[in-house]
Amino acid sequence: MPVSIIIPTWNEAANIAATVARLRAQGDCEIIVADGGSTDDTLAHARHADRVIVAQAGRAFQMNAGAALATHGNLLFLHADCQIEAGGLAAMDRTLAKPGVLAGCFAMRVQAEGCGFRSIDACATARVRFTGVVYGDQGLFLRKHDFFAMGGFPKLRFMEDVFFSSRLASLGRVVVLGKKIFVSPRRWQHVGL
């Protein structure tokens, strides 16, 4: 089943064009960029997405607005500075075809060297496997009807991913794929490990 990919953006001119191009290379997908009022050239650089919208600022609001426009049965919420390993969308599709799986994410790999970053990778995977809690930079995916049955992301300005995936985990199985999601190290480089 084709996937609708929702990418919330805010001043992501440096990343969004490459993210859209890499997703296109993986096959049939609908790409929806939901911008929160960027002041750079994000909207111009996102022009190869299927839809580019401006929504209320805040990832939860942006992702809900993008999901409301999705035309495919599976949803993937992806940060603009994250890249999915080749074959990742097909693996996601196969996983969501399994009746015992409610949602999932990809195995995180921060794009920087060092044991501190490998610890972040390992802890992220372990967190999902043991608690079902997925952070936004892991590429949360699920069926569209399940997303809307849960009411979408809670209208929070912070940690909407944690609250939403905690609810998911209480309702069914959340898995981590073997396929990787490559995550920008910029946050940790800015604030520290």
mmCIF file of N, CA, C and O in Angstrom, residues 57-63 79 134-136 153-164 187:
data_model
loop_
_atom_site.group_PDB
_atom_site.id
_atom_site.type_symbol
_atom_site.label_atom_id
_atom_site.label_comp_id
_atom_site.label_asym_id
_atom_site.label_seq_id
_atom_site.Cartn_x
_atom_site.Cartn_y
_atom_site.Cartn_z
ATOM 1 N N ALA A 57 1.922 26.840 13.597
ATOM 2 C CA ALA A 57 3.255 26.444 14.051
ATOM 3 C C ALA A 57 3.169 25.466 15.211
ATOM 4 O O ALA A 57 2.308 25.574 16.088
ATOM 5 N N GLY A 58 4.074 24.511 15.204
ATOM 6 C CA GLY A 58 4.121 23.455 16.213
ATOM 7 C C GLY A 58 3.987 22.116 15.514
ATOM 8 O O GLY A 58 3.060 21.918 14.725
ATOM 9 N N ARG A 59 4.921 21.192 15.783
ATOM 10 C CA ARG A 59 4.935 19.929 15.040
ATOM 11 C C ARG A 59 3.608 19.182 15.097
ATOM 12 O O ARG A 59 3.157 18.643 14.088
ATOM 13 N N ALA A 60 2.971 19.124 16.264
ATOM 14 C CA ALA A 60 1.706 18.387 16.366
ATOM 15 C C ALA A 60 0.664 18.977 15.421
ATOM 16 O O ALA A 60 -0.012 18.248 14.686
ATOM 17 N N PHE A 61 0.535 20.297 15.415
ATOM 18 C CA PHE A 61 -0.443 20.961 14.560
ATOM 19 C C PHE A 61 -0.104 20.737 13.084
ATOM 20 O O PHE A 61 -0.985 20.463 12.261
ATOM 21 N N GLN A 62 1.165 20.865 12.752
ATOM 22 C CA GLN A 62 1.605 20.688 11.372
ATOM 23 C C GLN A 62 1.384 19.257 10.892
ATOM 24 O O GLN A 62 0.890 19.031 9.782
ATOM 25 N N MET A 63 1.739 18.282 11.713
ATOM 26 C CA MET A 63 1.583 16.886 11.311
ATOM 27 C C MET A 63 0.113 16.510 11.196
ATOM 28 O O MET A 63 -0.274 15.773 10.283
ATOM 29 N N HIS A 79 10.986 13.748 10.165
ATOM 30 C CA HIS A 79 11.629 15.050 10.326
ATOM 31 C C HIS A 79 12.403 15.390 9.051
ATOM 32 O O HIS A 79 12.937 14.510 8.376
ATOM 33 N N VAL A 134 8.111 5.959 20.850
ATOM 34 C CA VAL A 134 8.879 6.371 19.681
ATOM 35 C C VAL A 134 9.059 7.882 19.711
ATOM 36 O O VAL A 134 8.084 8.618 19.881
ATOM 37 N N TYR A 135 10.287 8.343 19.548
ATOM 38 C CA TYR A 135 10.522 9.779 19.396
ATOM 39 C C TYR A 135 10.379 10.147 17.923
ATOM 40 O O TYR A 135 10.579 9.323 17.032
ATOM 41 N N GLY A 136 10.076 11.401 17.659
ATOM 42 C CA GLY A 136 9.786 11.855 16.310
ATOM 43 C C GLY A 136 10.893 11.624 15.311
ATOM 44 O O GLY A 136 10.627 11.371 14.134
ATOM 45 N N PHE A 153 -2.250 13.565 16.711
ATOM 46 C CA PHE A 153 -1.319 13.986 17.760
ATOM 47 C C PHE A 153 -2.021 14.925 18.735
ATOM 48 O O PHE A 153 -2.823 15.763 18.323
ATOM 49 N N PRO A 154 -1.712 14.798 20.032
ATOM 50 C CA PRO A 154 -2.298 15.734 20.988
ATOM 51 C C PRO A 154 -1.808 17.146 20.693
ATOM 52 O O PRO A 154 -0.680 17.341 20.249
ATOM 53 N N LYS A 155 -2.654 18.114 20.927
ATOM 54 C CA LYS A 155 -2.338 19.504 20.589
ATOM 55 C C LYS A 155 -1.387 20.103 21.627
ATOM 56 O O LYS A 155 -1.770 20.954 22.420
ATOM 57 N N LEU A 156 -0.167 19.617 21.581
ATOM 58 C CA LEU A 156 0.885 20.063 22.496
ATOM 59 C C LEU A 156 1.995 20.719 21.695
ATOM 60 O O LEU A 156 2.220 20.376 20.541
ATOM 61 N N ARG A 157 2.716 21.621 22.306
ATOM 62 C CA ARG A 157 3.838 22.273 21.618
ATOM 63 C C ARG A 157 5.134 21.496 21.782
ATOM 64 O O ARG A 157 6.109 21.753 21.086
ATOM 65 N N PHE A 158 5.133 20.525 22.695
ATOM 66 C CA PHE A 158 6.365 19.806 23.005
ATOM 67 C C PHE A 158 6.025 18.375 23.397
ATOM 68 O O PHE A 158 5.038 18.153 24.100
ATOM 69 N N MET A 159 6.817 17.415 22.940
ATOM 70 C CA MET A 159 6.697 15.999 23.305
ATOM 71 C C MET A 159 5.390 15.356 22.849
ATOM 72 O O MET A 159 4.935 14.381 23.434
ATOM 73 N N GLU A 160 4.816 15.865 21.774
ATOM 74 C CA GLU A 160 3.603 15.265 21.217
ATOM 75 C C GLU A 160 3.864 13.827 20.779
ATOM 76 O O GLU A 160 2.990 12.972 20.898
ATOM 77 N N ASP A 161 5.097 13.555 20.311
ATOM 78 C CA ASP A 161 5.445 12.216 19.861
ATOM 79 C C ASP A 161 5.432 11.220 21.021
ATOM 80 O O ASP A 161 4.954 10.098 20.884
ATOM 81 N N VAL A 162 5.928 11.628 22.166
ATOM 82 C CA VAL A 162 5.981 10.749 23.337
ATOM 83 C C VAL A 162 4.571 10.426 23.829
ATOM 84 O O VAL A 162 4.236 9.262 24.073
ATOM 85 N N PHE A 163 3.730 11.437 23.949
ATOM 86 C CA PHE A 163 2.360 11.202 24.410
ATOM 87 C C PHE A 163 1.594 10.323 23.431
ATOM 88 O O PHE A 163 0.877 9.402 23.825
ATOM 89 N N PHE A 164 1.739 10.599 22.131
ATOM 90 C CA PHE A 164 1.020 9.817 21.127
ATOM 91 C C PHE A 164 1.497 8.369 21.102
ATOM 92 O O PHE A 164 0.683 7.438 21.116
ATOM 93 N N ARG A 187 21.279 18.694 16.651
ATOM 94 C CA ARG A 187 20.732 18.999 17.979
ATOM 95 C C ARG A 187 21.748 18.718 19.067
ATOM 96 O O ARG A 187 21.973 19.534 19.962
#
